[in-house]
Amino acid sequence: MVHYGHSNQLRQARAMGDYLIVGVHTDEEIAKHKGPPVFTQEERYKMVQAIKWVDEVVPAAPYVTTLETLDKYNCDFCVHGNDITLTVDGRDTYEEVKQAGRYRECKRTQGVSTTDLVGRMLLVTKAHHSSQEMSSEYREYADSFGKCPGGRNPWTGVSQFLQTSQKIIQFASGKEPQPGETVIYVAGAFDLFHIGHVDFLEKVHRLAERPYIIAGLHFDQEVNHYKGKNYPIMNLHERTLSVLACRYVSEVVIGAPYAVTAELLSHFKVDLVCHGKTEIIPDRDGSDPYQEPKRRGIFCQIDSGSNLTTDLIVQRIITNRLEYEARNQKKEAKELAFLEAARRQAAQPLGERDGDF
């Protein structure tokens, strides 16, 4: 997948240098080393390119990063999170660049992983919503999902994401609309931020020469009211970071009203309000949530050209449920074996360690 945890890693990596090149693996490579990908390679290439800290994307990047790859793209060093990534046979994919001193590490984002998001989709519970306590069912899932017999590793397991003001500041642009910019307002759940959202926002961005896009994100309870089931899969805090990381978005309203009111339009001095081709669900009182911008003649419907929706992503997961559960267990087993080998190595007397003479 591509989620805000990846965006945070790319933000940190960009701060370490001047130009960030991101290598994205093919579906074939991911299936071989990790398990079935959730997003296709073409979707992932475009998703990563839409993250505002990324300068360039290298499609079909090799799974094992070599010095040859770094030299090919004139990279001084490569960056990865402080978790491990292993090949299908359990080897560290960054071994060569680490030994050459061309490896840097950034902090992994606590509380999010593809494993956890996949689990939420499969479990159909609302316990991940921001205002709810972790239910016994969700706790049981959190303790067991993707867990291989024999333990829990610190990376693949589930933990709850804790939002902080610092994290929002790190992701936010901090820029206010400037004279001559066109203020465009869009609203929605933006759940499991995906290529359909990116295509929509890119089209909206093209509507003006100097666009300033404000994305209004609805509260979890509001999204659940009009989407039902266990939606949103990502809670409001998580959705905020996902949208802030997008290069087309300038500002986010955290917990926007469902109806686009006269007060909201005046407060943000909105010039244009856009919505996709998805169905507009009436407000609780049966009214059109976009009646005010329509009355003012500033409402515009945009066809993103993408048919991908959050529902379709969930459907992909459910269709491959057994494969994903097997993937998570296999991944954790491999990581635990690597950790155990590293512990044993560290416990050996100096003279007996591999590579010591």
Short mmCIF file of C-alpha atoms in Angstrom, two decimals:
data_model
loop_
_atom_site.label_atom_id
_atom_site.label_comp_id
_atom_site.label_asym_id
_atom_site.label_seq_id
_atom_site.Cartn_x
_atom_site.Cartn_y
_atom_site.Cartn_z
CA MET A 1 0.00 0.00 0.00
CA VAL A 2 0.92 3.68 0.13
CA HIS A 3 -0.10 5.29 3.44
CA TYR A 4 0.84 8.21 5.69
CA GLY A 5 3.53 6.10 7.40
CA HIS A 6 5.36 5.98 4.06
CA SER A 7 4.76 9.71 3.56
CA ASN A 8 6.34 10.41 6.95
CA GLN A 9 9.37 8.32 6.04
CA LEU A 10 9.74 10.23 2.75
CA ARG A 11 9.40 13.55 4.60
CA GLN A 12 12.27 12.56 6.91
CA ALA A 13 14.36 11.27 4.02
CA ARG A 14 13.90 14.50 2.04
CA ALA A 15 15.13 16.50 5.04
CA MET A 16 18.41 14.55 4.99
CA GLY A 17 19.38 15.81 1.53
CA ASP A 18 18.50 18.06 -1.39
CA TYR A 19 16.77 15.79 -3.91
CA LEU A 20 14.66 12.72 -3.15
CA ILE A 21 14.42 9.83 -5.61
CA VAL A 22 11.99 7.07 -4.59
CA GLY A 23 12.32 3.57 -6.02
CA VAL A 24 9.02 1.68 -6.26
CA HIS A 25 8.94 -2.10 -6.73
CA THR A 26 6.89 -4.03 -9.28
CA ASP A 27 3.92 -6.19 -8.31
CA GLU A 28 6.00 -9.26 -9.23
CA GLU A 29 8.85 -8.32 -6.86
CA ILE A 30 6.47 -7.60 -3.97
CA ALA A 31 4.53 -10.83 -4.51
CA LYS A 32 7.82 -12.76 -4.48
CA HIS A 33 9.32 -11.20 -1.33
CA LYS A 34 6.34 -10.07 0.78
CA GLY A 35 2.96 -11.20 -0.55
CA PRO A 36 0.18 -9.85 -2.78
CA PRO A 37 0.26 -6.04 -3.20
CA VAL A 38 -2.93 -4.08 -2.38
CA PHE A 39 -2.34 -1.34 -4.97
CA THR A 40 -1.04 -2.18 -8.46
CA GLN A 41 2.40 -0.95 -9.48
CA GLU A 42 0.94 1.74 -11.77
CA GLU A 43 -1.25 2.98 -8.89
CA ARG A 44 1.74 3.02 -6.54
CA TYR A 45 3.99 4.90 -8.99
CA LYS A 46 1.40 7.67 -9.27
CA MET A 47 0.59 7.67 -5.54
CA VAL A 48 4.23 8.14 -4.57
CA GLN A 49 4.73 10.87 -7.18
CA ALA A 50 1.80 12.76 -5.59
CA ILE A 51 3.56 12.91 -2.19
CA LYS A 52 4.89 16.46 -1.83
CA TRP A 53 8.39 15.58 -0.63
CA VAL A 54 9.16 13.37 -3.65
CA ASP A 55 11.25 14.83 -6.49
CA GLU A 56 11.44 11.76 -8.73
CA VAL A 57 10.09 8.21 -8.91
CA VAL A 58 12.02 5.24 -10.31
CA PRO A 59 9.54 2.58 -11.48
CA ALA A 60 10.45 -1.13 -11.20
CA ALA A 61 13.23 -0.52 -8.67
CA PRO A 62 15.07 -3.71 -7.63
CA TYR A 63 13.95 -5.16 -4.28
CA VAL A 64 17.55 -5.41 -3.06
CA THR A 65 19.22 -1.99 -3.08
CA THR A 66 22.78 -2.21 -4.44
CA LEU A 67 25.64 0.28 -4.83
CA GLU A 68 25.15 -0.08 -8.59
CA THR A 69 21.57 1.25 -8.25
CA LEU A 70 22.69 4.21 -6.10
CA ASP A 71 25.43 5.10 -8.61
CA LYS A 72 23.06 4.76 -11.56
CA TYR A 73 20.83 7.52 -10.17
CA ASN A 74 23.72 9.62 -8.71
CA CYS A 75 22.54 9.05 -5.13
CA ASP A 76 24.91 9.76 -2.25
CA PHE A 77 23.03 7.43 0.09
CA CYS A 78 19.72 5.65 0.59
CA VAL A 79 17.25 5.90 3.47
CA HIS A 80 14.96 3.35 5.09
CA GLY A 81 12.88 3.21 8.25
CA ASN A 82 14.25 1.67 11.46
CA ASP A 83 12.45 -1.61 10.81
CA ILE A 84 13.92 -4.42 8.76
CA THR A 85 13.15 -5.43 5.20
CA LEU A 86 14.10 -8.94 4.16
CA THR A 87 14.36 -10.88 0.93
CA VAL A 88 12.41 -14.08 0.35
CA ASP A 89 15.36 -16.04 1.81
CA GLY A 90 15.59 -13.83 4.93
CA ARG A 91 18.51 -11.57 4.00
CA ASP A 92 18.70 -7.84 4.81
CA THR A 93 17.95 -6.02 1.53
CA TYR A 94 20.26 -3.12 2.53
CA GLU A 95 23.27 -5.23 3.54
CA GLU A 96 25.54 -4.04 0.70
CA VAL A 97 24.86 -0.29 1.06
CA LYS A 98 25.16 -0.51 4.87
CA GLN A 99 28.62 -2.05 4.59
CA ALA A 100 29.66 0.72 2.18
CA GLY A 101 28.48 3.45 4.59
CA ARG A 102 25.84 4.72 2.19
CA TYR A 103 22.77 3.98 4.31
CA ARG A 104 20.78 6.31 6.59
CA GLU A 105 17.87 5.49 8.83
CA CYS A 106 14.72 7.40 9.75
CA LYS A 107 12.09 6.73 12.39
CA ARG A 108 9.23 4.44 11.50
CA THR A 109 5.75 5.92 12.14
CA GLN A 110 4.25 4.23 15.18
CA GLY A 111 0.67 3.01 14.90
CA VAL A 112 0.34 2.33 11.17
CA SER A 113 1.32 -0.50 8.90
CA THR A 114 -0.11 -2.18 5.82
CA THR A 115 -0.66 -5.18 8.12
CA ASP A 116 -2.86 -3.17 10.46
CA LEU A 117 -4.87 -1.50 7.68
CA VAL A 118 -5.50 -4.85 5.99
CA GLY A 119 -6.63 -6.23 9.33
CA ARG A 120 -9.12 -3.39 9.89
CA MET A 121 -10.69 -4.07 6.48
CA LEU A 122 -11.07 -7.75 7.24
CA LEU A 123 -12.38 -7.39 10.77
CA VAL A 124 -15.40 -5.13 10.07
CA THR A 125 -15.37 -3.42 13.47
CA LYS A 126 -15.46 0.30 14.29
CA ALA A 127 -12.92 0.12 17.12
CA HIS A 128 -10.32 2.05 15.12
CA HIS A 129 -12.52 5.18 15.05
CA SER A 130 -10.99 8.03 17.01
CA SER A 131 -13.63 8.39 19.74
CA GLN A 132 -14.05 4.72 20.60
CA GLU A 133 -12.34 2.51 23.11
CA MET A 134 -10.57 -0.58 21.82
CA SER A 135 -13.15 -3.37 22.07
CA SER A 136 -12.21 -6.83 23.33
CA GLU A 137 -12.68 -8.12 19.77
CA TYR A 138 -10.30 -5.51 18.34
CA ARG A 139 -7.81 -6.08 21.17
CA GLU A 140 -7.86 -9.80 20.42
CA TYR A 141 -7.28 -9.02 16.75
CA ALA A 142 -4.51 -6.55 17.62
CA ASP A 143 -2.79 -9.26 19.64
CA SER A 144 -3.11 -11.93 16.97
CA PHE A 145 -3.51 -10.55 13.45
CA GLY A 146 -0.52 -11.46 11.33
CA LYS A 147 1.08 -13.09 14.35
CA CYS A 148 3.01 -16.23 13.64
CA PRO A 149 3.10 -18.99 16.24
CA GLY A 150 5.88 -18.17 18.66
CA GLY A 151 5.92 -14.44 19.09
CA ARG A 152 5.32 -10.84 18.21
CA ASN A 153 7.86 -8.66 16.46
CA PRO A 154 8.06 -4.89 16.93
CA TRP A 155 7.24 -3.96 13.31
CA THR A 156 4.49 -6.16 11.85
CA GLY A 157 2.24 -6.08 14.93
CA VAL A 158 -0.61 -3.64 15.54
CA SER A 159 -0.40 -0.50 17.66
CA GLN A 160 -2.65 2.54 17.86
CA PHE A 161 -1.65 5.75 16.10
CA LEU A 162 -1.40 8.76 18.41
CA GLN A 163 -1.83 12.13 16.72
CA THR A 164 0.25 15.07 17.95
CA SER A 165 0.29 18.75 17.02
CA GLN A 166 3.95 18.34 16.05
CA LYS A 167 3.08 15.71 13.46
CA ILE A 168 0.44 17.96 11.88
CA ILE A 169 2.94 20.86 11.78
CA GLN A 170 5.50 18.62 10.07
CA PHE A 171 3.00 17.63 7.37
CA ALA A 172 1.26 21.01 6.91
CA SER A 173 2.41 23.56 4.35
CA GLY A 174 1.88 26.45 6.78
CA LYS A 175 0.96 28.73 3.87
CA GLU A 176 -2.13 30.92 3.73
CA PRO A 177 -3.87 31.86 0.47
CA GLN A 178 -2.06 34.66 -1.34
CA PRO A 179 -3.62 37.44 -3.44
CA GLY A 180 -4.36 36.14 -6.94
CA GLU A 181 -4.73 32.50 -5.81
CA THR A 182 -8.02 30.68 -6.47
CA VAL A 183 -9.35 29.12 -3.26
CA ILE A 184 -10.98 25.77 -4.10
CA TYR A 185 -12.85 23.73 -1.49
CA VAL A 186 -13.36 19.96 -1.69
CA ALA A 187 -14.89 17.76 1.01
CA GLY A 188 -15.24 14.09 1.80
CA ALA A 189 -13.92 11.14 3.79
CA PHE A 190 -10.71 10.68 1.77
CA ASP A 191 -10.51 7.26 3.41
CA LEU A 192 -7.57 4.94 2.59
CA PHE A 193 -6.18 7.77 0.45
CA HIS A 194 -5.81 6.20 -3.00
CA ILE A 195 -5.29 6.88 -6.70
CA GLY A 196 -8.95 7.89 -7.21
CA HIS A 197 -8.40 10.72 -4.70
CA VAL A 198 -5.08 11.68 -6.32
CA ASP A 199 -6.62 11.79 -9.82
CA PHE A 200 -9.52 13.92 -8.53
CA LEU A 201 -7.25 16.39 -6.70
CA GLU A 202 -4.90 16.62 -9.68
CA LYS A 203 -7.86 17.53 -11.95
CA VAL A 204 -9.08 20.11 -9.42
CA HIS A 205 -5.55 21.54 -9.20
CA ARG A 206 -5.59 22.13 -12.98
CA LEU A 207 -8.76 24.25 -12.79
CA ALA A 208 -6.82 27.39 -11.84
CA GLU A 209 -3.49 28.93 -12.71
CA ARG A 210 -2.67 29.44 -9.03
CA PRO A 211 -4.89 27.03 -7.05
CA TYR A 212 -5.12 26.88 -3.24
CA ILE A 213 -6.98 23.67 -2.42
CA ILE A 214 -8.65 23.24 0.96
CA ALA A 215 -9.81 19.69 1.76
CA GLY A 216 -12.60 19.33 4.33
CA LEU A 217 -12.48 15.99 6.15
CA HIS A 218 -15.64 14.75 7.81
CA PHE A 219 -15.70 13.35 11.35
CA ASP A 220 -15.58 9.55 11.71
CA GLN A 221 -19.18 9.43 12.95
CA GLU A 222 -20.35 11.49 9.95
CA VAL A 223 -18.54 9.21 7.49
CA ASN A 224 -19.99 6.17 9.20
CA HIS A 225 -23.46 7.70 8.96
CA TYR A 226 -23.32 7.98 5.16
CA LYS A 227 -20.98 5.05 4.38
CA GLY A 228 -22.10 2.52 7.01
CA LYS A 229 -20.34 -0.77 7.90
CA ASN A 230 -16.97 -0.09 9.59
CA TYR A 231 -16.11 2.98 7.53
CA PRO A 232 -13.96 4.98 7.72
CA ILE A 233 -11.13 2.44 7.77
CA MET A 234 -8.73 5.25 8.77
CA ASN A 235 -9.79 7.55 11.57
CA LEU A 236 -9.87 11.34 11.22
CA HIS A 237 -6.32 11.86 12.54
CA GLU A 238 -4.91 9.36 10.04
CA ARG A 239 -6.93 10.75 7.13
CA THR A 240 -5.66 14.25 7.97
CA LEU A 241 -2.02 13.24 7.51
CA SER A 242 -2.81 11.24 4.36
CA VAL A 243 -4.36 14.27 2.68
CA LEU A 244 -1.80 16.79 3.98
CA ALA A 245 0.97 14.72 2.38
CA CYS A 246 -0.55 15.24 -1.09
CA ARG A 247 1.22 17.87 -3.19
CA TYR A 248 -2.07 19.23 -4.57
CA VAL A 249 -3.54 20.12 -1.14
CA SER A 250 -2.69 23.38 0.65
CA GLU A 251 -4.87 23.11 3.76
CA VAL A 252 -7.11 20.63 5.59
CA VAL A 253 -10.23 21.32 7.68
CA ILE A 254 -10.15 18.66 10.40
CA GLY A 255 -13.77 17.70 11.06
CA ALA A 256 -15.52 19.76 8.40
CA PRO A 257 -19.31 20.15 8.50
CA TYR A 258 -21.12 17.82 6.10
CA ALA A 259 -23.07 20.68 4.53
CA VAL A 260 -20.96 23.33 2.80
CA THR A 261 -22.42 26.34 4.56
CA ALA A 262 -22.38 30.07 3.83
CA GLU A 263 -20.25 30.54 6.97
CA LEU A 264 -17.63 28.08 5.72
CA LEU A 265 -17.50 29.67 2.26
CA SER A 266 -17.14 33.16 3.75
CA HIS A 267 -14.59 32.11 6.38
CA PHE A 268 -12.20 30.61 3.83
CA LYS A 269 -13.12 33.08 1.04
CA VAL A 270 -13.87 30.14 -1.26
CA ASP A 271 -13.99 30.84 -5.01
CA LEU A 272 -14.99 27.35 -6.18
CA VAL A 273 -16.39 24.15 -4.62
CA CYS A 274 -15.69 20.83 -6.35
CA HIS A 275 -17.06 17.31 -5.95
CA GLY A 276 -16.34 14.09 -7.83
CA LYS A 277 -18.80 11.99 -9.81
CA THR A 278 -19.64 9.85 -6.77
CA GLU A 279 -23.19 10.06 -5.39
CA ILE A 280 -23.94 13.04 -3.15
CA ILE A 281 -25.74 11.68 -0.09
CA PRO A 282 -28.39 14.12 1.29
CA ASP A 283 -27.77 15.67 4.72
CA ARG A 284 -29.62 14.26 7.75
CA ASP A 285 -32.53 16.64 7.16
CA GLY A 286 -32.79 15.52 3.52
CA SER A 287 -31.22 18.70 2.09
CA ASP A 288 -28.46 18.88 -0.52
CA PRO A 289 -25.13 19.50 1.31
CA TYR A 290 -23.97 21.56 -1.70
CA GLN A 291 -27.07 23.74 -2.04
CA GLU A 292 -25.27 26.94 -0.92
CA PRO A 293 -22.33 26.75 -3.40
CA LYS A 294 -24.83 25.74 -6.13
CA ARG A 295 -26.98 28.79 -5.25
CA ARG A 296 -23.90 31.01 -5.59
CA GLY A 297 -22.97 29.39 -8.94
CA ILE A 298 -19.56 28.22 -7.68
CA PHE A 299 -20.19 24.44 -7.64
CA CYS A 300 -18.37 22.19 -10.09
CA GLN A 301 -18.45 18.40 -10.58
CA ILE A 302 -15.17 16.82 -11.67
CA ASP A 303 -14.70 13.45 -13.35
CA SER A 304 -11.41 12.07 -12.04
CA GLY A 305 -11.30 9.46 -14.78
CA SER A 306 -10.58 6.81 -12.12
CA ASN A 307 -13.06 4.15 -11.05
CA LEU A 308 -11.12 3.18 -7.91
CA THR A 309 -13.01 3.70 -4.65
CA THR A 310 -12.35 2.79 -1.02
CA ASP A 311 -15.03 0.07 -1.41
CA LEU A 312 -13.08 -1.52 -4.27
CA ILE A 313 -9.87 -1.57 -2.22
CA VAL A 314 -11.69 -3.33 0.63
CA GLN A 315 -13.12 -5.76 -1.93
CA ARG A 316 -9.60 -6.57 -3.16
CA ILE A 317 -8.56 -7.37 0.41
CA ILE A 318 -11.58 -9.56 1.16
CA THR A 319 -11.14 -11.47 -2.12
CA ASN A 320 -7.56 -12.31 -1.14
CA ARG A 321 -8.21 -12.67 2.58
CA LEU A 322 -6.39 -15.98 3.10
CA GLU A 323 -3.41 -14.81 1.07
CA TYR A 324 -3.08 -11.65 3.17
CA GLU A 325 -3.36 -13.49 6.48
CA ALA A 326 -0.71 -15.95 5.30
CA ARG A 327 1.44 -13.01 4.10
CA ASN A 328 1.37 -11.33 7.51
CA GLN A 329 2.23 -14.52 9.39
CA LYS A 330 5.04 -15.41 6.97
CA LYS A 331 6.45 -11.85 7.12
CA GLU A 332 6.49 -11.84 10.91
CA ALA A 333 8.08 -15.29 11.12
CA LYS A 334 10.88 -14.14 8.81
CA GLU A 335 11.46 -10.95 10.83
CA LEU A 336 11.49 -12.85 14.15
CA ALA A 337 14.04 -15.33 12.77
CA PHE A 338 16.25 -12.42 11.68
CA LEU A 339 15.98 -10.78 15.11
CA GLU A 340 16.81 -14.04 16.87
CA ALA A 341 19.88 -14.57 14.65
CA ALA A 342 21.03 -10.99 15.39
CA ARG A 343 20.58 -11.56 19.13
CA ARG A 344 22.56 -14.79 19.01
CA GLN A 345 25.32 -13.05 17.03
CA ALA A 346 25.49 -10.24 19.61
CA ALA A 347 25.66 -12.73 22.48
CA GLN A 348 28.67 -14.59 21.05
CA PRO A 349 32.18 -13.84 22.36
CA LEU A 350 33.93 -11.36 20.01
CA GLY A 351 36.35 -13.85 18.47
CA GLU A 352 33.58 -16.27 17.50
CA ARG A 353 31.40 -13.83 15.56
CA ASP A 354 31.05 -14.18 11.80
CA GLY A 355 33.53 -11.95 10.00
CA ASP A 356 35.82 -11.51 13.04
CA PHE A 357 39.40 -12.67 12.72
#
